[in-house]
Tab-separated table of C-alpha atoms in Angstrom:
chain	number	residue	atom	x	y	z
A	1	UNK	CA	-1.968	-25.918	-51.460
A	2	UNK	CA	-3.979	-26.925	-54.704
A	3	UNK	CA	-2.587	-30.242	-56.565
A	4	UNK	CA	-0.709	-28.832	-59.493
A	5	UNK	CA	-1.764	-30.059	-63.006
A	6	UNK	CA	0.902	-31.651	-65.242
A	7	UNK	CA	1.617	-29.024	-67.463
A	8	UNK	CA	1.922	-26.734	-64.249
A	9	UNK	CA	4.388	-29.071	-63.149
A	10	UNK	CA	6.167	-29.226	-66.165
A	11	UNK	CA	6.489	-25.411	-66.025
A	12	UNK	CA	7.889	-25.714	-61.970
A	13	UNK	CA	10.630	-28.447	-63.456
A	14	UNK	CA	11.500	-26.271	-66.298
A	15	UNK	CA	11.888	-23.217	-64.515
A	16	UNK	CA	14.208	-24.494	-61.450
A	17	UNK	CA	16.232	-26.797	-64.320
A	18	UNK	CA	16.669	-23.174	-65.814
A	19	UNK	CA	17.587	-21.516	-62.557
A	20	UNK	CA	20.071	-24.385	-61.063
A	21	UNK	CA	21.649	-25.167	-64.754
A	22	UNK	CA	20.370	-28.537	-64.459
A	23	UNK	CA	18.996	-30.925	-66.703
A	24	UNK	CA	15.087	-31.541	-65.909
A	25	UNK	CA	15.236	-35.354	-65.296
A	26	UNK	CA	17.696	-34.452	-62.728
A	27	UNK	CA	14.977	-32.615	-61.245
A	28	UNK	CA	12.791	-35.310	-58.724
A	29	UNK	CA	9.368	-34.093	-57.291
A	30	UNK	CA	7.070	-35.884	-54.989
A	31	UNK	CA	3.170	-34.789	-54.186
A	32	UNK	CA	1.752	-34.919	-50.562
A	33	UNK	CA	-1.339	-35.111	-49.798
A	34	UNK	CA	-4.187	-36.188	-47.346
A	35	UNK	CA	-2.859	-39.526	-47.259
A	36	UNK	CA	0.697	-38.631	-46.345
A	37	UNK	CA	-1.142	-36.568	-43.351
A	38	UNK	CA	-3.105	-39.475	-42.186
A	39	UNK	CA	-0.453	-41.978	-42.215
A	40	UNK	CA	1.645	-39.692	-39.819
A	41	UNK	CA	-1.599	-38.825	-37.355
A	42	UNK	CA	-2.086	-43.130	-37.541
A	43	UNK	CA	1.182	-43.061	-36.186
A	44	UNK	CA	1.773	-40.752	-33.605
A	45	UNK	CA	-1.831	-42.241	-32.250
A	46	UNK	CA	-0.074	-45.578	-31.991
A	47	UNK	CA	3.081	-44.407	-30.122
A	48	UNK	CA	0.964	-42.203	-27.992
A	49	UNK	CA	-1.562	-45.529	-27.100
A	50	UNK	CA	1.794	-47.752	-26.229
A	51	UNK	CA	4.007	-44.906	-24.051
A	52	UNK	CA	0.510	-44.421	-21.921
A	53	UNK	CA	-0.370	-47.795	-21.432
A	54	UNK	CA	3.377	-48.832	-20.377
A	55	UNK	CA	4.133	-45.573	-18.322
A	56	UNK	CA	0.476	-46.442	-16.622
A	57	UNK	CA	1.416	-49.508	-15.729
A	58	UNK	CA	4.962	-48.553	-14.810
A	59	UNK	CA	3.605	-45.507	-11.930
A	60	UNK	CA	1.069	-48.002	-10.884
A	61	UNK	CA	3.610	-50.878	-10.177
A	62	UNK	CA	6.132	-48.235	-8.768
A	63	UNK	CA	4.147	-45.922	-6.578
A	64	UNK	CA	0.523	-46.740	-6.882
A	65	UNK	CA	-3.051	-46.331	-9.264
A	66	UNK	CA	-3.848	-42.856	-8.148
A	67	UNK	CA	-0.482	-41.361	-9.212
A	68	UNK	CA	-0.719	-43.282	-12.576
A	69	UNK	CA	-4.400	-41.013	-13.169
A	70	UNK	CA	-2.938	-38.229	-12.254
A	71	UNK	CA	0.460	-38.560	-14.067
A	72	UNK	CA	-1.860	-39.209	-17.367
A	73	UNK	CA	-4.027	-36.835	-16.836
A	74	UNK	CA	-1.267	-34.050	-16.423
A	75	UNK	CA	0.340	-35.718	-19.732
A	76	UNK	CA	-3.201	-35.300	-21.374
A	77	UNK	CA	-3.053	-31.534	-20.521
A	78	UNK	CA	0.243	-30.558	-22.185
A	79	UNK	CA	-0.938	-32.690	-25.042
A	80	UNK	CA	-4.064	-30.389	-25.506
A	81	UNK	CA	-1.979	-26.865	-24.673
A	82	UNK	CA	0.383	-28.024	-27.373
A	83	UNK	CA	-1.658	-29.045	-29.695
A	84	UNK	CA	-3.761	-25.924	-29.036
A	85	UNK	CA	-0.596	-23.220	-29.502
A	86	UNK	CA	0.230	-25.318	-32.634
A	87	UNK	CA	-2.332	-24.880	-34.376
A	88	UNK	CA	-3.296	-21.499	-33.819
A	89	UNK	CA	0.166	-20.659	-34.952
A	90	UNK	CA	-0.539	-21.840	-38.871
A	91	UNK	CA	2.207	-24.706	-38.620
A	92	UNK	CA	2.068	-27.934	-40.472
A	93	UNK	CA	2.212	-31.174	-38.600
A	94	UNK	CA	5.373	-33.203	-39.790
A	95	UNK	CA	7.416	-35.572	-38.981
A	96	UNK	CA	9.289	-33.427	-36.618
A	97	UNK	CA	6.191	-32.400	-34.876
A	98	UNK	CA	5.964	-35.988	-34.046
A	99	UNK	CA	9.099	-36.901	-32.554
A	100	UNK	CA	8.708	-33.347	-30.280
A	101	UNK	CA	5.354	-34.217	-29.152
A	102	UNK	CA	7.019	-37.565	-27.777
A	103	UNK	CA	9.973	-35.666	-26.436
A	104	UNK	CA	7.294	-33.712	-24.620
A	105	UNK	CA	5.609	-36.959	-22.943
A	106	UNK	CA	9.130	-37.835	-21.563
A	107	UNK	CA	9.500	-34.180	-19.762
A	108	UNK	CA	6.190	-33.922	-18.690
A	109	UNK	CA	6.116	-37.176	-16.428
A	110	UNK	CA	9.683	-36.733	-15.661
A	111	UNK	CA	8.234	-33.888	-13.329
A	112	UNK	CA	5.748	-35.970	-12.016
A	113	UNK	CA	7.507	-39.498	-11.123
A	114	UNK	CA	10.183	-36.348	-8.923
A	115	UNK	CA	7.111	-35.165	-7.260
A	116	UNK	CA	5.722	-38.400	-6.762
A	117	UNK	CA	8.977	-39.904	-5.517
A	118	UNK	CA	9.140	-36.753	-2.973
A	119	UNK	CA	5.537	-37.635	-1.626
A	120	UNK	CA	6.314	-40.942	-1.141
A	121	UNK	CA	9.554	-40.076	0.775
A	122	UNK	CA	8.123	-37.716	3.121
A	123	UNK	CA	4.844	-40.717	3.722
A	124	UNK	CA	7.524	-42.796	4.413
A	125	UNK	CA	9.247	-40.554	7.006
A	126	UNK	CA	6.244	-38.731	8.718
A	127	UNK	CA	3.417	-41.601	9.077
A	128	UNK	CA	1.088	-39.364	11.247
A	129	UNK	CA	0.641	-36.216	9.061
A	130	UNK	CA	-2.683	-36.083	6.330
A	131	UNK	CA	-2.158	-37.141	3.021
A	132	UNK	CA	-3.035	-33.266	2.382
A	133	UNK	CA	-0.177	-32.101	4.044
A	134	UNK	CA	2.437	-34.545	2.425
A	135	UNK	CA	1.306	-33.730	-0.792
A	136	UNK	CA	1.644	-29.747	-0.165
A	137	UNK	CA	5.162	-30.253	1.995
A	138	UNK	CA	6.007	-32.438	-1.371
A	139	UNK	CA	5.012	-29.578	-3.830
A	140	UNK	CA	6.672	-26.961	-1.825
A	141	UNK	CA	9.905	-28.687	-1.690
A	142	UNK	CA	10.097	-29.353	-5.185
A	143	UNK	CA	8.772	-26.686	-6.840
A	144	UNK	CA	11.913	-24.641	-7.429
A	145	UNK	CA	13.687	-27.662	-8.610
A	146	UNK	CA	11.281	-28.458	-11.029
A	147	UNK	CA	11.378	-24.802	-12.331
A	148	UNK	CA	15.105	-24.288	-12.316
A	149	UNK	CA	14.980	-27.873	-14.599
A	150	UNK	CA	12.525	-26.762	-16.953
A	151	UNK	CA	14.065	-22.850	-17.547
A	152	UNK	CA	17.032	-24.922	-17.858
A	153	UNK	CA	16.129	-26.783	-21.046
A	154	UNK	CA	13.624	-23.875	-22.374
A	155	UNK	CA	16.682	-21.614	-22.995
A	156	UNK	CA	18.392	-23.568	-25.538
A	157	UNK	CA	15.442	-25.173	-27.120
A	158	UNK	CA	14.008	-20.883	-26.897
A	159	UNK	CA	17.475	-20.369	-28.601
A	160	UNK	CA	16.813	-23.266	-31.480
A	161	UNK	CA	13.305	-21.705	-31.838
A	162	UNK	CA	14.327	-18.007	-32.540
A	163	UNK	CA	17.576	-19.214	-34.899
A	164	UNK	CA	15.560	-21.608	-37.064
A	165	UNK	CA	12.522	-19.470	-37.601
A	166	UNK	CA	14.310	-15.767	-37.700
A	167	UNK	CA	17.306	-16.633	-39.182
A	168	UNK	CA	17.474	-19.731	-41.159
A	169	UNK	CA	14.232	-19.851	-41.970
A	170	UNK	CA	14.359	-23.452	-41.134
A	171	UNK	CA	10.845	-25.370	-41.023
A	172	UNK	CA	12.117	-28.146	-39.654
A	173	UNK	CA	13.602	-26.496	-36.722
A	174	UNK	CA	10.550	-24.339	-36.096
A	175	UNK	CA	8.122	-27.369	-36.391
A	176	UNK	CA	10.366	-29.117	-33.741
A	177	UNK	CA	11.577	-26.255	-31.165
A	178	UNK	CA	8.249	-24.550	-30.898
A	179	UNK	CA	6.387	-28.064	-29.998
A	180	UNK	CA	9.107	-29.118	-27.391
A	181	UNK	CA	9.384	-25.331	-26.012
A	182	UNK	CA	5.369	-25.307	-25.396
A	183	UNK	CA	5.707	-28.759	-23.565
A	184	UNK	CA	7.949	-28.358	-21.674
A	185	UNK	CA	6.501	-25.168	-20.215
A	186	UNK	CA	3.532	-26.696	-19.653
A	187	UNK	CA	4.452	-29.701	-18.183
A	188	UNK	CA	6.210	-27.796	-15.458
A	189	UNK	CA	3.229	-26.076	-15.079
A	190	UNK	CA	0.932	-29.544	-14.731
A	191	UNK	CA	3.032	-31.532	-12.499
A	192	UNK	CA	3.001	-29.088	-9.783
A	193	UNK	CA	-0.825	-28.110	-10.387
A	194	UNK	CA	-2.211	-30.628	-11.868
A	195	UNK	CA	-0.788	-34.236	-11.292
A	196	UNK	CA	0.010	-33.789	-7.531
A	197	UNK	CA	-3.602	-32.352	-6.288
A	198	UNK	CA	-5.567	-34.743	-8.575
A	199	UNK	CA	-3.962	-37.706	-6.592
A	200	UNK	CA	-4.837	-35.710	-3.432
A	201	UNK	CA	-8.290	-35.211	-4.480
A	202	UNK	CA	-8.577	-39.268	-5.142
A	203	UNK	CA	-6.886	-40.274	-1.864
A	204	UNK	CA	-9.970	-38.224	0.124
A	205	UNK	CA	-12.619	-39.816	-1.861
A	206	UNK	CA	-11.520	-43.394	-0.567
A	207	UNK	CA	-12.528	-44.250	3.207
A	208	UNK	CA	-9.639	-43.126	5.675
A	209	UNK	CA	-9.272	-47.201	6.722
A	210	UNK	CA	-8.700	-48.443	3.542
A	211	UNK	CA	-6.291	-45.164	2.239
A	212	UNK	CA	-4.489	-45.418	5.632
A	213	UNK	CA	-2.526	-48.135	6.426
A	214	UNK	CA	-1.816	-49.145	9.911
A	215	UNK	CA	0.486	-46.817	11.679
A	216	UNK	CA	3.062	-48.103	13.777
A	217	UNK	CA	3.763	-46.878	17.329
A	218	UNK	CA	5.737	-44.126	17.518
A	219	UNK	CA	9.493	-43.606	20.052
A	220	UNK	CA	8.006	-41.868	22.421
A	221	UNK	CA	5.241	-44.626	23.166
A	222	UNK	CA	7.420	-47.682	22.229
A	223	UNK	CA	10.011	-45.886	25.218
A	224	UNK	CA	7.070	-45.816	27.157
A	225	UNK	CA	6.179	-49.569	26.577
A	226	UNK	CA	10.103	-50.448	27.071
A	227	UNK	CA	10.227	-48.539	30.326
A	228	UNK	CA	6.552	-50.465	32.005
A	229	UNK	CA	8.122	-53.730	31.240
A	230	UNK	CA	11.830	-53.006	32.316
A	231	UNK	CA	12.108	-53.706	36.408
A	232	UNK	CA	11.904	-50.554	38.169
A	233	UNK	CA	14.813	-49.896	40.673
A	234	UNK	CA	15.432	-47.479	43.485
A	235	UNK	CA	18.745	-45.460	44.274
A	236	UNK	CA	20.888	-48.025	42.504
A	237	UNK	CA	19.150	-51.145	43.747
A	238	UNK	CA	16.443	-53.663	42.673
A	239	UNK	CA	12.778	-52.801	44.346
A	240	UNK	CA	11.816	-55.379	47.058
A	241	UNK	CA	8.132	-55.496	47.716
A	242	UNK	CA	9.084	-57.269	51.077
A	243	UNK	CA	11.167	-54.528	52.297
A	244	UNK	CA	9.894	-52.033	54.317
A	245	UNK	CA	9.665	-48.141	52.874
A	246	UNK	CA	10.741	-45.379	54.619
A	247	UNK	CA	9.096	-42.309	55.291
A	248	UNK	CA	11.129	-40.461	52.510
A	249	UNK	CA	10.116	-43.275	49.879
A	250	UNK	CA	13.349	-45.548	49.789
A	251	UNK	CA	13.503	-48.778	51.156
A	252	UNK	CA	15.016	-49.535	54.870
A	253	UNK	CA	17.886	-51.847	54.811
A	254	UNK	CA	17.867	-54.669	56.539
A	255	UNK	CA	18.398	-55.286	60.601
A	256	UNK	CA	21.666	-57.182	61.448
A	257	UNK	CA	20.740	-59.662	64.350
A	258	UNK	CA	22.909	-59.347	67.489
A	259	UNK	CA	24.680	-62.082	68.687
């Protein structure tokens, strides 16, 4: 809107003074302009820059490098959808837009650190299957988690959404509900399609002997091992080399001398 003059403010004083039954230096006003705007974007930029340097270094120290990328990168994405649906909607960034975007960060790499976890798990359990194939057995088994979580939080935020804006008429609400209900959608959207093949795609671009570690021997082979070094015995009895075998395989017993 166009900065109003001071007799145009004097007329907006005098006419809700008029209209409340108030006196007019009862009547506070307060102009906001670009700099109000670019104090706010300074400092969402800043609280975006720490929460994705410490939740880097968090995934990397937990799990490992690749999963930080593609937990950021997935966080990136349902930054840009967000910011994308926002603004073709007409809305004004406020403070409330703020604290929703970084409500959004939280869900979005909540879904990733569960799939993450889950890969890690099954690695952990099933040494000798492709990094591939953990990563899809991962996906698969928490895909309808991750869904049933996210529907689970959409309905009441869908409910503060369509009862601020309808009804109330609340901008506040509406700033904040349709930010957070656009995250979270998409960030169960990126953490199954996004975050979880990118760290795929990085673990095949790195040679198979340094991305593999060592494998260690399996049961059937260490039975195997167990079994060569235990001393083999024959129908109950210890195998003597010095004793004579029988046609059918077992050893003869021993001749008793006459007297």
């Amino acid at each position: 809107t166009e900065t109003l003059t001071e007799d145009k403010r004097s007329d907006v004083v005098s006419t809700i003074s008029e209209a409340v039954g108030v006196s007019s230096d009862a009547i506070d006003y307060r102009s906001v302009g670009p700099t109000f705007g670019a104090q706010i974007a300074s400092r969402a930029l800043l609280a975006l820059a720490v929460f994705v340097g410490v939740v880097s270094l968090f995934i990397a120290w937990r799990f490992e490098w690749r999963m930080a990328i593609g937990g950021i990168a997935a966080l990136f994405h349902d930054l840009v959808i967000t910011a994308g649906i926002y603004s073709l909607s007409g809305f004004e960034v406020t403070p409330s837009t703020v604290v929703a975007v970084l409500t959004i960060l939280g869900y979005s790499l909540y879904d990733s650190v569960v799939v993450y976890d889950k890969i890690k798990e099954i690695e952990t359990e099933e040494p000798r299957l492709g990094y591939g194939e953990v990563v899809n057995r991962a996906m698969n088994l928490v895909l309808m988690r991750s869904i049933f979580t996210s529907l689970t939080s959409l309905i009441p935020v869908g409910s503060v959404l369509i009862v601020g804006s309808l009804l109330l008429g609340a901008g506040t609400l509406t700033d904040f509900a349709l930010a957070l209900f656009v995250g979270i959608a998409a960030g169960t959207y990126s953490s199954i399609f996004i975050a979880s093949p990118l760290v795929a795609a990085l673990h095949m671009r790195v040679p198979k002997a340094e991305a593999e570690p060592p494998k260690q021997p399996t049961k059937v082979k260490e039975v195997l091992e167990e079994g060569a070094a235990a001393p083999r015995s024959v129908a109950g009895g210890s195998f003597d080399s010095r004793r004579p075998i029988s046609s059918k395989g077992a050893p003869r017993p021993p001749k008793k001398k006459r007297r």
